[in-house]
Amino acid sequence: MRKKPSLFTANERRIAILTLLAAAVLTLSIMALEGLFRPSLGLYGSAVSAPSLPDVIDARPLARF
């Protein structure tokens, strides 16, 4: 009975799977931490409507060409 030749050993495949799993866990944890410590968006981040600041928040062109 002949064994099928393999490119990688079982130990190398195990290390590759663990590395990919660790990379996925690290990526997901960084994404979760970014969501917790996101910088404030000021007026745009609040659920309350922004105060009326004419010509500041409503950027209107000075003239049409």
Rosetta silent file (secondary structure, phi, psi, omega in degrees, C-alpha in Angstrom):
SEQUENCE: MRKKPSLFTANERRIAILTLLAAAVLTLSIMALEGLFRPSLGLYGSAVSAPSLPDVIDARPLARF
SCORE:     score description
SCORE:     0.000 S_00000001
   1 L     0.000  129.151 -175.387    0.000    0.000    0.000 S_00000001
   2 L  -103.040  133.807  177.615    1.453    3.297   -1.074 S_00000001
   3 L   -82.048  144.584  178.012    0.996    6.519    0.873 S_00000001
   4 L   -74.705  129.054  179.958    0.002    9.596   -1.035 S_00000001
   5 L   -68.312  138.117 -177.965    2.860   12.154   -1.015 S_00000001
   6 L  -117.334  144.089 -179.320    1.973   15.306    0.897 S_00000001
   7 L   -72.643  -36.841 -179.072    3.405   18.752    0.449 S_00000001
   8 L  -122.965  150.976  176.419    3.237   19.579    4.165 S_00000001
   9 L   -79.478  167.237  179.877    3.556   17.434    7.247 S_00000001
  10 H   -62.658  -37.498  179.439    0.729   17.123    9.763 S_00000001
  11 H   -66.384  -40.368  178.930    2.627   19.313   12.230 S_00000001
  12 H   -66.356  -38.629  176.581    3.108   22.061    9.618 S_00000001
  13 H   -65.187  -39.574  178.669   -0.599   21.981    8.739 S_00000001
  14 H   -63.475  -43.371  179.217   -1.489   22.228   12.450 S_00000001
  15 H   -64.351  -39.887  179.492    0.808   25.240   12.893 S_00000001
  16 H   -64.638  -42.479  179.186   -0.699   26.926    9.800 S_00000001
  17 H   -65.323  -42.331  178.490   -4.254   26.418   11.068 S_00000001
  18 H   -65.073  -37.205  177.968   -3.355   27.764   14.520 S_00000001
  19 H   -65.559  -44.186  177.939   -1.656   30.780   12.948 S_00000001
  20 H   -64.528  -38.954  178.135   -4.688   31.567   10.799 S_00000001
  21 H   -65.445  -41.840  178.383   -6.969   31.148   13.793 S_00000001
  22 H   -65.310  -39.510  178.353   -4.793   33.464   15.911 S_00000001
  23 H   -64.660  -40.114  179.187   -4.763   36.075   13.126 S_00000001
  24 H   -66.195  -42.889  179.046   -8.558   35.944   12.867 S_00000001
  25 H   -64.491  -42.013  178.857   -8.995   36.309   16.641 S_00000001
  26 H   -63.505  -43.118  179.345   -6.529   39.203   16.737 S_00000001
  27 H   -63.637  -45.399 -179.738   -8.271   40.975   13.855 S_00000001
  28 H   -66.451  -36.027  179.080  -11.720   40.585   15.385 S_00000001
  29 H   -70.216  -36.636  176.576  -10.533   41.772   18.799 S_00000001
  30 H   -65.658  -41.111  178.296   -8.908   44.869   17.286 S_00000001
  31 H   -63.302  -38.645  178.734  -12.129   45.641   15.397 S_00000001
  32 H   -67.235  -41.475  179.235  -14.131   45.287   18.624 S_00000001
  33 H   -67.339  -35.270  176.559  -11.753   47.567   20.542 S_00000001
  34 H   -63.045  -37.177  178.152  -11.928   50.198   17.802 S_00000001
  35 H   -66.089  -33.452  179.731  -15.701   50.199   18.168 S_00000001
  36 H   -75.602  -37.008 -173.801  -15.431   50.798   21.909 S_00000001
  37 L  -111.952   37.964  178.910  -12.853   53.578   21.743 S_00000001
  38 L   -70.611  141.434 -179.776  -13.987   55.398   18.611 S_00000001
  39 L   -67.356  154.669 -179.903  -13.328   59.159   18.691 S_00000001
  40 L   -67.620  141.925  178.446  -16.233   61.502   19.266 S_00000001
  41 L   -97.824    6.970  177.961  -17.922   62.864   16.154 S_00000001
  42 H    67.046 -130.450 -178.441  -19.100   66.028   17.867 S_00000001
  43 H   -63.575  -32.951 -175.391  -22.389   67.371   16.533 S_00000001
  44 H   -78.828  -18.855 -178.689  -22.682   64.616   13.944 S_00000001
  45 H   -88.737  -11.795 -176.469  -22.297   61.773   16.458 S_00000001
  46 L   -86.857  151.380  177.710  -25.131   62.810   18.748 S_00000001
  47 L   -78.831  -22.687  179.305  -28.674   61.563   18.401 S_00000001
  48 L   -74.587  144.174 -179.380  -29.975   65.025   19.314 S_00000001
  49 L   -65.317  144.857 -177.686  -30.451   67.362   16.396 S_00000001
  50 L   -72.100  146.806  176.529  -27.612   69.802   15.858 S_00000001
  51 L   -65.232  153.381 -177.154  -28.173   73.470   16.688 S_00000001
  52 L   -76.702  112.552  175.124  -28.870   75.697   13.742 S_00000001
  53 L  -121.179   91.943 -174.962  -25.646   77.313   12.550 S_00000001
  54 L   -61.991  141.885  177.676  -26.495   78.927    9.210 S_00000001
  55 L    65.317    5.121  176.287  -23.815   78.801    6.518 S_00000001
  56 L  -106.874  -60.045  177.703  -21.570   76.661    8.712 S_00000001
  57 L   -77.424  -38.888  176.549  -23.138   73.211    8.749 S_00000001
  58 L   -87.681   89.819 -178.342  -25.151   73.963    5.594 S_00000001
  59 L   -75.103  106.802 -179.773  -22.270   74.615    3.238 S_00000001
  60 L  -108.184  141.978  177.092  -23.813   76.708    0.470 S_00000001
  61 L   -68.282  151.699  179.602  -21.886   78.000   -2.521 S_00000001
  62 L   -71.138  -41.386 -179.785  -21.335   81.740   -2.738 S_00000001
  63 L  -151.600  157.754  176.794  -22.422   81.991   -6.356 S_00000001
  64 L   -99.163  140.532 -179.616  -23.351   79.723   -9.225 S_00000001
  65 L   -99.421    0.000    0.000  -21.235   79.737  -12.340 S_00000001
